[in-house]
XYZ file of C-alpha atoms in Angstrom:
604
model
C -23.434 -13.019 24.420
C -23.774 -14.356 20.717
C -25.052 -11.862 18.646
C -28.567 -11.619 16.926
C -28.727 -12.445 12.890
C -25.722 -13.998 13.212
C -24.017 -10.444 12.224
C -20.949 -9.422 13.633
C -19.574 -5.896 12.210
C -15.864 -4.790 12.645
C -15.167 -1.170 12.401
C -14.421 2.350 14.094
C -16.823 5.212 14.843
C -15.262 7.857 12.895
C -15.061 6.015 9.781
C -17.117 7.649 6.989
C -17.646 4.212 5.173
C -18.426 2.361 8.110
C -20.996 4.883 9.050
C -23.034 4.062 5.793
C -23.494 0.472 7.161
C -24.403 1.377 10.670
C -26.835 4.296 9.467
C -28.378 1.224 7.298
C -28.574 -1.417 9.798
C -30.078 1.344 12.285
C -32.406 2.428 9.904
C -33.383 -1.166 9.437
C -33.808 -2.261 12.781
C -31.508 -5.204 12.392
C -29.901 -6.567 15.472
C -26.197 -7.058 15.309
C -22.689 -6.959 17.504
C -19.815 -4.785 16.819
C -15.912 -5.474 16.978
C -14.240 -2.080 17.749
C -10.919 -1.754 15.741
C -8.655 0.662 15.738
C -8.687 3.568 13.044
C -4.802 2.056 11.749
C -2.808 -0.997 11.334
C -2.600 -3.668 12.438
C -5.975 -5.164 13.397
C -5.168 -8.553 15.110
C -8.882 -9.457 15.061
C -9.267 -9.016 11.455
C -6.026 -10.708 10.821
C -6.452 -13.576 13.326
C -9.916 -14.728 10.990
C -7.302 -15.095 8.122
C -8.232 -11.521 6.259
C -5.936 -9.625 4.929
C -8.002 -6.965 3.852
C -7.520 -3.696 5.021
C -10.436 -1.711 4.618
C -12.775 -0.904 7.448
C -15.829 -2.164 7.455
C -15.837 -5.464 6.838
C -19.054 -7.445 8.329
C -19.077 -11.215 8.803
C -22.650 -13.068 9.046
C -21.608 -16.811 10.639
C -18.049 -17.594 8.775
C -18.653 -16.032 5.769
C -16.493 -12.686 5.407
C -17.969 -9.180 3.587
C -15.427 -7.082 2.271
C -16.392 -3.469 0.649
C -19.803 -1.596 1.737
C -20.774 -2.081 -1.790
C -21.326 -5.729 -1.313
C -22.191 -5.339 2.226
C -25.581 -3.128 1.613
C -26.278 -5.444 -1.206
C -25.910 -8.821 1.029
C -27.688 -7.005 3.817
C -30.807 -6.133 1.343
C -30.619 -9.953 -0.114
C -30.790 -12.205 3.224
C -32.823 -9.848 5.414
C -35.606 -8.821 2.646
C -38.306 -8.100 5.132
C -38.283 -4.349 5.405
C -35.674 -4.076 2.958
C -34.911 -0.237 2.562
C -33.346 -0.800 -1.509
C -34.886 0.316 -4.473
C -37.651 -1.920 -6.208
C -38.496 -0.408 -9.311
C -35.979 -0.416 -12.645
C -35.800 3.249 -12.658
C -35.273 3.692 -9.107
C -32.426 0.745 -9.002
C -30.459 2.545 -11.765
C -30.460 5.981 -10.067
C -29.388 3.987 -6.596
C -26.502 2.648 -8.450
C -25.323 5.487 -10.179
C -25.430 7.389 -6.818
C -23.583 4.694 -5.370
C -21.082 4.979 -8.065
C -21.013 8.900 -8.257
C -20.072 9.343 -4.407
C -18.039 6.333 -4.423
C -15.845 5.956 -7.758
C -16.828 9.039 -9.342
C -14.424 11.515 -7.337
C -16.944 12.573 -4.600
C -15.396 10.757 -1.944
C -12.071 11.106 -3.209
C -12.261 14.826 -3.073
C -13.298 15.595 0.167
C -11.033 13.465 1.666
C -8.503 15.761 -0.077
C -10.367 18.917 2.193
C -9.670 17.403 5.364
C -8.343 20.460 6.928
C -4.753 20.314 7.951
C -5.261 21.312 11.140
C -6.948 18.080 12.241
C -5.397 16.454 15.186
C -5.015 12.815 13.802
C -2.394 14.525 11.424
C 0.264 15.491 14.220
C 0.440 11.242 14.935
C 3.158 10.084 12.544
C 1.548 6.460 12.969
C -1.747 7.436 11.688
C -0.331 9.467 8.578
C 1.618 6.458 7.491
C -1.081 4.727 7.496
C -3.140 6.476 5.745
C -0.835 6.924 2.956
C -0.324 2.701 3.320
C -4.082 2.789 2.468
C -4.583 5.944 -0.098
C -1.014 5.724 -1.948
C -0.456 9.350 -1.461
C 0.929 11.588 0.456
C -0.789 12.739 3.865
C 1.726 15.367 4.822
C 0.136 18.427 6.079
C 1.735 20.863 3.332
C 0.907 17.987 1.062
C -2.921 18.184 2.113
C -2.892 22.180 1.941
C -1.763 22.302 -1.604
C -4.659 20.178 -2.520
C -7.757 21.246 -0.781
C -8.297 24.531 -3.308
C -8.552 21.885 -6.053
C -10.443 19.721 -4.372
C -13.074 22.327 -2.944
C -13.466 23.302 -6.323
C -15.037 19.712 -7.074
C -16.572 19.576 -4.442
C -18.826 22.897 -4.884
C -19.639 21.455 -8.620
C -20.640 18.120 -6.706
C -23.110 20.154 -4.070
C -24.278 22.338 -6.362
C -25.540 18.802 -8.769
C -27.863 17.866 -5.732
C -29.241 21.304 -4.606
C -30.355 22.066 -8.589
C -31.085 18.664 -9.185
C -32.629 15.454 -7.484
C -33.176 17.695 -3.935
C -34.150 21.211 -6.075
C -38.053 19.906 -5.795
C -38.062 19.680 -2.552
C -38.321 16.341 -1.863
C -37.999 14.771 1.537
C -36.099 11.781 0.317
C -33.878 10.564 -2.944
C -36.435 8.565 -4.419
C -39.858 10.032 -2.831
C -40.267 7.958 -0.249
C -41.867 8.505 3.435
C -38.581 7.414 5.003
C -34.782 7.113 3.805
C -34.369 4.511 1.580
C -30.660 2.793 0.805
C -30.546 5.368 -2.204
C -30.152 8.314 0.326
C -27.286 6.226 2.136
C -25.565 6.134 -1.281
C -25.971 10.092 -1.609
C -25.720 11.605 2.037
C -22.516 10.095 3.235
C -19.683 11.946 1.979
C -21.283 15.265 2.703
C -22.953 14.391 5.606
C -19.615 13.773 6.557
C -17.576 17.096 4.975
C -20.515 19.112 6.507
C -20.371 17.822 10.285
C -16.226 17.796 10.156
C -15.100 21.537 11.899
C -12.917 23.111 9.300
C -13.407 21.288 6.413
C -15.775 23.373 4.090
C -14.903 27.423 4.134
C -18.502 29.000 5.244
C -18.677 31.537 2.735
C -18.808 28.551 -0.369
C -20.656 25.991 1.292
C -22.472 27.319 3.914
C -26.728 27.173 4.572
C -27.361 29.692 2.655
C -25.344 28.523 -0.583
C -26.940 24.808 -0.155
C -30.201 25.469 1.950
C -31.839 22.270 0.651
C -28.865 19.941 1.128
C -28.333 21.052 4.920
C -32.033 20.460 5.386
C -31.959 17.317 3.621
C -28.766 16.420 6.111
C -31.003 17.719 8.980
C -33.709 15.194 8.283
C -31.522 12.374 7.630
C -29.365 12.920 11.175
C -33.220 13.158 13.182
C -34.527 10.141 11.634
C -31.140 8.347 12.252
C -31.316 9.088 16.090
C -35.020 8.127 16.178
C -34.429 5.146 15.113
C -31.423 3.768 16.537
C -33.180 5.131 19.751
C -35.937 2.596 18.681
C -33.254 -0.248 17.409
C -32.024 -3.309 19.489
C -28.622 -2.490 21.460
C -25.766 -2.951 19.269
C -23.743 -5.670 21.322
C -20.128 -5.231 22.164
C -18.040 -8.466 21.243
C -14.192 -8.180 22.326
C -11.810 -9.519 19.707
C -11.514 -12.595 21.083
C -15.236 -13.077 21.369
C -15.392 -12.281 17.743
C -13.163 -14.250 16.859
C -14.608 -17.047 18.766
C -18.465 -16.850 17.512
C -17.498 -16.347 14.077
C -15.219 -19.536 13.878
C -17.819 -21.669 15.361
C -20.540 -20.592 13.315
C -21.652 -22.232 10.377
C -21.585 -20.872 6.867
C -24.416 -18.339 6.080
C -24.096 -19.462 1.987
C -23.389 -22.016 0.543
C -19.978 -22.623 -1.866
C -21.446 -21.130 -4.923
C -20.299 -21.724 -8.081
C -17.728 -20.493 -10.476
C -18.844 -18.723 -13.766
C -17.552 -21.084 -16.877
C -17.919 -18.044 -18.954
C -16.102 -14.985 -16.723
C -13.484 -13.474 -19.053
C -10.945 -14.601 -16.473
C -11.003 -18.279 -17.520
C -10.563 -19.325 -13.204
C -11.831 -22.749 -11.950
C -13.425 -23.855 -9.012
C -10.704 -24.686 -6.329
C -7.832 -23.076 -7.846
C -5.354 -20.605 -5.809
C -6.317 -16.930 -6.334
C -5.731 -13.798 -4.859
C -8.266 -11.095 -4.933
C -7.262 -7.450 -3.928
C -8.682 -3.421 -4.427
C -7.095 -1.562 -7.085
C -8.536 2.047 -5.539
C -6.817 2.043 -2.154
C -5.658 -0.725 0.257
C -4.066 -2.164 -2.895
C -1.092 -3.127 -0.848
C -3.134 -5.951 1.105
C -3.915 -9.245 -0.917
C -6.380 -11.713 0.442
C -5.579 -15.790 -1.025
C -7.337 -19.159 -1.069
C -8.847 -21.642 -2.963
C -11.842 -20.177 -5.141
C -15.228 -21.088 -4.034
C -17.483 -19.113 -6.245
C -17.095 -16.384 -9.725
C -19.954 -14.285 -10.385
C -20.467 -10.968 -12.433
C -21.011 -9.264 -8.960
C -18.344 -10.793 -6.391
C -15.486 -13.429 -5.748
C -15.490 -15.663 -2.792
C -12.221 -16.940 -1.654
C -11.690 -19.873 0.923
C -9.049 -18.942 3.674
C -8.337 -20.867 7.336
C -8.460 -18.623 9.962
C -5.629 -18.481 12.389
C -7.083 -18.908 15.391
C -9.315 -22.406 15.393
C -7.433 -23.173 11.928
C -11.458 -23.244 10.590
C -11.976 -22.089 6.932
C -14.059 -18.692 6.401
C -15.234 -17.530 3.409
C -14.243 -14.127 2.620
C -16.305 -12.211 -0.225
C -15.024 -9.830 -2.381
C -17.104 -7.430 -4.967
C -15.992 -7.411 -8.885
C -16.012 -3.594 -9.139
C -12.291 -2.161 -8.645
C -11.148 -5.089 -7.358
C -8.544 -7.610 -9.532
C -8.955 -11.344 -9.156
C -5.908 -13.413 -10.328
C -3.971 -16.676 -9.924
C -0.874 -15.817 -7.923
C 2.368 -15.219 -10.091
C 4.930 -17.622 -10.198
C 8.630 -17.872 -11.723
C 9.117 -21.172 -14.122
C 12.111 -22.937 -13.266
C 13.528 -21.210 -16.488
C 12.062 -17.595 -16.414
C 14.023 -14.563 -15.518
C 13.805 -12.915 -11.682
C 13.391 -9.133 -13.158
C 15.967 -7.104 -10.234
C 16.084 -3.034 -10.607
C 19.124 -1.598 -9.506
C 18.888 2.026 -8.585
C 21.863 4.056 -7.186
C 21.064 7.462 -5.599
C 23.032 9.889 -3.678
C 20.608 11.656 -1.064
C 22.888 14.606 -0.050
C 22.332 13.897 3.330
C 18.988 15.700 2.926
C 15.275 13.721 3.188
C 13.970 12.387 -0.025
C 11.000 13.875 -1.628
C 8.912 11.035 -2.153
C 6.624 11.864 -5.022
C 9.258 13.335 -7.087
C 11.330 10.095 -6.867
C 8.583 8.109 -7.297
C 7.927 9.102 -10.391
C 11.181 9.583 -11.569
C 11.371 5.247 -10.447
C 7.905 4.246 -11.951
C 9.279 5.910 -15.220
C 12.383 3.515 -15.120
C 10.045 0.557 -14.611
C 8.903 -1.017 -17.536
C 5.466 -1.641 -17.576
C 5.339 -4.250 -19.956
C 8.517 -5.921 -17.287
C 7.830 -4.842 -13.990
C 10.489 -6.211 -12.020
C 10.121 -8.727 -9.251
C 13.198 -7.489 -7.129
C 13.887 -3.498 -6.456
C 17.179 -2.545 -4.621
C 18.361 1.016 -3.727
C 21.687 1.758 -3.310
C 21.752 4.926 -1.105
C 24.999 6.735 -0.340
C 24.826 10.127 2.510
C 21.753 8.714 3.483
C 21.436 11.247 6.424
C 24.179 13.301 8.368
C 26.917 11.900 9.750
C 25.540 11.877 13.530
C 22.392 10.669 12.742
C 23.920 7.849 10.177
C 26.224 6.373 13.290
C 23.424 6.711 16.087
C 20.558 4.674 13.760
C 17.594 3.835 14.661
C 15.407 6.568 15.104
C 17.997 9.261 14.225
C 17.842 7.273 10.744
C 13.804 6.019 10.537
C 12.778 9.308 8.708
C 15.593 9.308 5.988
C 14.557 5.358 5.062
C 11.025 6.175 5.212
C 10.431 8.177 2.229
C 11.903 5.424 0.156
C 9.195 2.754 1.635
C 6.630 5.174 0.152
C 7.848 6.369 -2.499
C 8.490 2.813 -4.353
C 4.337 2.302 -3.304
C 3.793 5.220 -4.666
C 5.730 4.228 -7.972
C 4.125 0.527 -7.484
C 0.842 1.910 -7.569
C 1.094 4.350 -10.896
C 1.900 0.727 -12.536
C -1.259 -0.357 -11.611
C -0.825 -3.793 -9.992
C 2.966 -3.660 -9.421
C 2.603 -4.234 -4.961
C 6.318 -4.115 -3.460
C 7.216 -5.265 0.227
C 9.718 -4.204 2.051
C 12.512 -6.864 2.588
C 15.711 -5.459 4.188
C 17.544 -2.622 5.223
C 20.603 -2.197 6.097
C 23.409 0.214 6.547
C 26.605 0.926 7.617
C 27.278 4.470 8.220
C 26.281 6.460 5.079
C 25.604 3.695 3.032
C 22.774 1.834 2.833
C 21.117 -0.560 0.747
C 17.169 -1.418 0.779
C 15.697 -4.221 -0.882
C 11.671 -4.273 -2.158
C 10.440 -7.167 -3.092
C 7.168 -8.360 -5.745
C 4.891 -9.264 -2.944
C 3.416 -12.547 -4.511
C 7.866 -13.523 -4.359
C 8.198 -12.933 -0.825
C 7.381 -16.087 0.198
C 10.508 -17.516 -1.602
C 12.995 -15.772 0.251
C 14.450 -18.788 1.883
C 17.244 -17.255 4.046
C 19.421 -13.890 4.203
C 23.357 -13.158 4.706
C 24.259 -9.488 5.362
C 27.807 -8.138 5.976
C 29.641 -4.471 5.732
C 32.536 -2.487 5.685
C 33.382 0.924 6.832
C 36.182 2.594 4.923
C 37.189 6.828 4.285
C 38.862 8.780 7.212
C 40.486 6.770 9.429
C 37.879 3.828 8.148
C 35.496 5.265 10.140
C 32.494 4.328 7.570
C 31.667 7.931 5.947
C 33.112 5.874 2.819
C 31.990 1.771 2.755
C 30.094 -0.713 1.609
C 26.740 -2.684 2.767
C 26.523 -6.398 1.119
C 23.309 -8.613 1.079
C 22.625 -11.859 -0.209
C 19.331 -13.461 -0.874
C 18.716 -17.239 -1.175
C 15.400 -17.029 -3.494
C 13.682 -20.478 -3.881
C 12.779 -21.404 -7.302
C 8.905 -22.605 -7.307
C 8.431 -25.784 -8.674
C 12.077 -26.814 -8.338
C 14.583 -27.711 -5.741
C 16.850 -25.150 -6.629
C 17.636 -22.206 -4.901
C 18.768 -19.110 -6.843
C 21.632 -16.839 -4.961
C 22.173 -13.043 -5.331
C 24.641 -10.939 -4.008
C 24.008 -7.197 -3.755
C 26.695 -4.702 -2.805
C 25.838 -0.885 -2.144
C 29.028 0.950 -2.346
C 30.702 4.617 -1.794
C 34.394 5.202 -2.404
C 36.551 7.724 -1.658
C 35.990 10.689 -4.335
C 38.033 13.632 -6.057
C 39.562 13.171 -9.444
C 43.468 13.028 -7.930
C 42.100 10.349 -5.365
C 42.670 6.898 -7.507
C 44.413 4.986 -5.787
C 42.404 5.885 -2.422
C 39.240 4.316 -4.769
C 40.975 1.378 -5.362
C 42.493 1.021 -2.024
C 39.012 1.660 -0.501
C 37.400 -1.348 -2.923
C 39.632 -3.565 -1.627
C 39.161 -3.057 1.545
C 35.792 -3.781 1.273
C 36.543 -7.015 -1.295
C 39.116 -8.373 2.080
C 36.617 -7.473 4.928
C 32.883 -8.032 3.368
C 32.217 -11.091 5.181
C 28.199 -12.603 5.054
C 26.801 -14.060 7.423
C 23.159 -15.093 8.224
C 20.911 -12.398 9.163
C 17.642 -13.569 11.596
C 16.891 -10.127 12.564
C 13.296 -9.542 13.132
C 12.831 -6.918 10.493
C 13.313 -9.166 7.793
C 10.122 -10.303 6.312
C 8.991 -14.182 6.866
C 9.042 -16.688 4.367
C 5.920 -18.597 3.703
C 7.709 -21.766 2.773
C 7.555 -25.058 4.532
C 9.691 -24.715 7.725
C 10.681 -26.786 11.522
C 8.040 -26.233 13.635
C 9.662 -23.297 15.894
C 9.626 -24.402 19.697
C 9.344 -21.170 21.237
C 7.704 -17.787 20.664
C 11.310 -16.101 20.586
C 12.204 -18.644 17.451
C 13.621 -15.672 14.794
C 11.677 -15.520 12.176
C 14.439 -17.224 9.879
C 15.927 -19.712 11.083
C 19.270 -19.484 12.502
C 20.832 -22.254 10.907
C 21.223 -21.757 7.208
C 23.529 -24.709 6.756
C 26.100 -22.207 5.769
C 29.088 -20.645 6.780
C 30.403 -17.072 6.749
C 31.366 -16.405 2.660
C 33.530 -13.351 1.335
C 32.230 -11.418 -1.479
C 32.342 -13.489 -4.371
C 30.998 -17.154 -4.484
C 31.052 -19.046 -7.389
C 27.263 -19.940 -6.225
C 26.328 -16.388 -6.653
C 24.841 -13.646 -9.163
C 27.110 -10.415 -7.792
C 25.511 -6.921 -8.643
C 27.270 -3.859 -7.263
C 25.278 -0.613 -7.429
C 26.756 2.732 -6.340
C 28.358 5.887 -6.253
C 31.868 4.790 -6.990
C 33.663 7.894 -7.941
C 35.862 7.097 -10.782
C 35.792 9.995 -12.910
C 36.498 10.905 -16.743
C 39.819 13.039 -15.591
C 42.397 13.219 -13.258
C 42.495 16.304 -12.998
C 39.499 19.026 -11.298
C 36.944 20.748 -13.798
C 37.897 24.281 -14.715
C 35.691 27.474 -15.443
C 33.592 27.063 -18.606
C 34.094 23.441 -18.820
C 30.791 22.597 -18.853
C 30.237 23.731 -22.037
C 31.632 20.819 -23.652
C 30.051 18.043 -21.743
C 27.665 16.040 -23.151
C 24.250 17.596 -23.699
C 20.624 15.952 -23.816
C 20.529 16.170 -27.446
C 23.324 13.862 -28.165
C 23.037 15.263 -31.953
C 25.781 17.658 -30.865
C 29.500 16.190 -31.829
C 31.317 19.040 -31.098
C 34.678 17.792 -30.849
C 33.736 14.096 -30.662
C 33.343 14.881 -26.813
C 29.517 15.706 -26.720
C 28.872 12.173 -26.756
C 28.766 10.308 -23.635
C 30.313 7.357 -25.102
C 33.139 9.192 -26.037
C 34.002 10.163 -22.289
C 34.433 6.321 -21.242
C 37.744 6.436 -23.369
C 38.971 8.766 -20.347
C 37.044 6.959 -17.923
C 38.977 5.929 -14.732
C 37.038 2.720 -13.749
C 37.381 1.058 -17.382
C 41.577 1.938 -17.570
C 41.804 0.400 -14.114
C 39.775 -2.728 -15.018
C 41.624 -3.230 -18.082
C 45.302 -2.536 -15.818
């Protein structure tokens, strides 16, 4: 059954922002279908019309594609004026907006999703609290969330306490005076319509009836109207994904192209790749196409979808959002590649702390395109040889924690490439997510050395074939995450265990499924099992070192400044912070590398 207006809107029931569309379409009466999603990642429906987008809602009307309630409410208001519910007057619009803004950039919203109360049951499923932190770029850890609710509480009684003295302390029925809600109330109500209908989230004795009397009645109003009129409204039709996906590619275009602003600061033309993305949360999800039309208030993109190969229109607003021709590498520019060696202790990594401890070593002014950790006692010994699960939550904190590190340099988005390991060692590889696409093909090899070469000790090896844009060249780079054997008297184990791994590390071409896909022109595959690279790299298993090769070695190698084992006190002579002291010429760290075991053996 097609649905009426043309309106299809994708979403979940529980979602706070989709609820401020539904509570306006029901207070307007409009007729529309829904596309149930599910509250995390992935949506296939979304993703087969070509979005990548992944906040919910998003409404399409025919093949044009809403993103962000902000623009939603506003489209809404333009193409169905008859009974629109927006302001009208100059006065009124400016309060609307600056409600709008207050509950939606001005902390409101932020806040009280920081009092969700930990004892919630969506936070007991791991797969939901990964996402969420995909989506917020924090973390959603219930000891995390407990820490922060006293803080946030405290906002949000300042917040409650503006309304109930303020725009409600007359009391008026509605935001602006009307005899019904009007779109201003939407823009006020939601986020504590929603803290004050969630069990657990506000503490009764600072935000109960009798602290707020008039916002609770104002709330009590606003939830009988609702249900009188969506009792009153057309049935919301049900579309299946498919059926979605179906009416909306066949449709026609609700606008037309638009045009793009000659004047917008940007300096973008009509028809020229972009990518569009928010910068407040789901900044990890870029949407791309041509650009169809540039206005002070939105950006519309031209994508294909993937099912029907049609083109959609997918709308963007300006506000928080960043709007940019996607980076690429000159044939002479530097690739930018991070090296960061870290022994975990066998113990799981505090994100946050690492993070920014890694967004302090990235330079904002040269944020690199290529990250790789070099991780040594990744996670204890039994859980290092059995993988896969056993190993999941010791690699996890890394994934967020370069997000997290990603997002405190504002537009800095890493993907995950690779990881591998063998034993104790591992070696992860993040990758600028406007570069992934040039990852042509992937070797991977490894070595287990230390007792009885049973791989407490070794070495992981990757190598990347990165395809230069506009060239035919293809630039090669070899990493190698390493951990030797270690004491002072144990030398000539450290070199014996290097060349172990120098004999055995053999590469060879890596098709596993876990490996991100390039983008770049490939065979058409002839089965749904086809790897996602392809088998064949034209090239045969390679040692360590190739003269085709860049070779970067990252780890916790062990050479030390003595042969012999520290003794009592001898820290006090080490080098200090303040590398003013010279006591002895040895408070410098550059005097230690005369001593240094590594630089006498290079140089034997």
């Amino acid at each position: 059954m097609a649905p009426h207006n043309d309106i299809v809107l994708f979403h979940y029931s529980f979602s706070p922002y989709a609820k401020r569309v539904t509570w306006y379409l029901a207070l307007r009466g409009l007729e529309y279908a829904q596309c149930v999603q599910p509250s995390a990642l992935p949506r296939e429906d979304v993703n087969a019309l070509g979005v990548k987008y992944r906040r919910i809602p998003i409404l399409s009307i025919g093949r044009d594609i809403y993103c962000d309630t902000r623009l939603i409410l506003r489209k809404l208001e333009e193409k169905f004026p008859s009974g629109a519910i927006g302001a009208s007057d100059p006065d009124q619009k400016a309060l609307q907006k600056l409600l709008e803004t207050w509950t939606i950039d001005g902390g409101v919203f932020h806040r009280a999703a920081q009092a969700i109360p930990p004892e919630m049951p969506l936070l007991n499923d791991p797969r939901w609290v990964k996402d969420r932190e995909d989506y917020m770029g924090r973390s959603w850890g219930k000891e995390d969330i407990a820490r922060g609710r006293p803080e946030a509480l405290a906002h949000l009684r300042e917040a409650f306490e503006l309304l109930e003295s303020t725009l409600l302390a007359d009391r008026r029925q509605w935001i602006l005076k009307t005899k019904q809600p009007s779109l201003a109330d939407i823009e006020a109500i939601w986020p504590f319509h929603w803290l004050c209908t969630m069990e657990g989230a506000l503490p009764p004795s600072l935000f109960g009836k009798d602290n707020f009397p008039k916002i609770y009645a104002w709330i009590d109003r606003f939830s009988s109207t609702l249900k009188a009129a969506r009792n009153s409204a057309p049935k919301v039709v049900t579309l299946k994904g498919p059926e979605a996906i179906q009416y909306i590619t066949q449709a026609e275009f609700a606008e037309p192209g638009g045009e793009v602003d000659a004047q917008d600061p940007l300096g973008l033309k009509k028809g020229q790749d972009v990518e569009s993305w928010p910068i407040d949360s789901g900044f990890n999800h870029r949407d791309r196409g041509q650009l169809v039309a540039l206005t002070r208030q939105e950006v519309v993109l031209k994508a294909q979808a993937k099912i029907g190969h049609k083109d959609v229109h997918i709308h963007h607003p300006r506000t928080n959002f960043r709007i940019r021709a996607p980076c690429q590498m000159a044939p002479t520019e530097a690739l930018h590649v991070l090296v960061i060696t870290f022994n975990c202790a066998r113990e799981l990594l505090q994100p946050d702390l690492f993070a920014r401890r890694l967004a302090k070593a990235l330079p904002d002014s040269q944020r690199p395109d290529i990250v790789l950790l070099s991780l040594q006692e990744i996670a204890p010994i039994a859980y290092s040889f059995l993988g896969g699960s056993y190993l999941a939550p010791y690699f996890q904190p890394f994934h967020h924690a370069v997000q997290l590190a990603g997002k405190a340099l504002g537009d800095a988005e890493y993907v995950h490439l690779i990881t591998r390991n063998v034993g104790m060692t591992a070696c992860m590889v993040f990758i600028r997510e406007e570069h992934g696409a040039n990852i042509q093909w992937v070797e991977t090899g490894g070595v287990g050395v230390g007792v009885q070469e049973m791989g407490n000790k070794g070495a992981v090896g990757l190598r990347l074939g990165y395809a230069i844009p506009d060239s035919d060249d293809t630039l090669e780079l070899t990493f190698v995450a390493a951990h030797l054997a270690p004491m002072e008297e144990a030398l000539q184990r450290r070199n014996e265990d290097w060349k172990r791994i120098v004999r055995g590390l053999v590469f060879t071409p890596d098709t596993r499924k876990d490996i991100i896909k390039s983008t770049k022109p490939q065979p058409a595959a002839s089965d749904e099992s086809e790897p996602l690279l392809a088998n064949d790299t034209g090239r045969n298993p390679r040692g360590l070192y190739s003269p085709t090769s860049h070779f970067i070695l990252a780890g916790d190698l062990n050479y030390r400044t003595s042969r012999t084992k520290p003794t009592a006190g001898i820290h006090a002579i080490f080098p200090q912070l303040d590398t003013g002291r010279q006591e002895d010429n040895i408070s410098d760290f550059a005097s230690l590398l005369h001593a240094d075991q590594l630089s006498h053996e290079l140089k034997a």
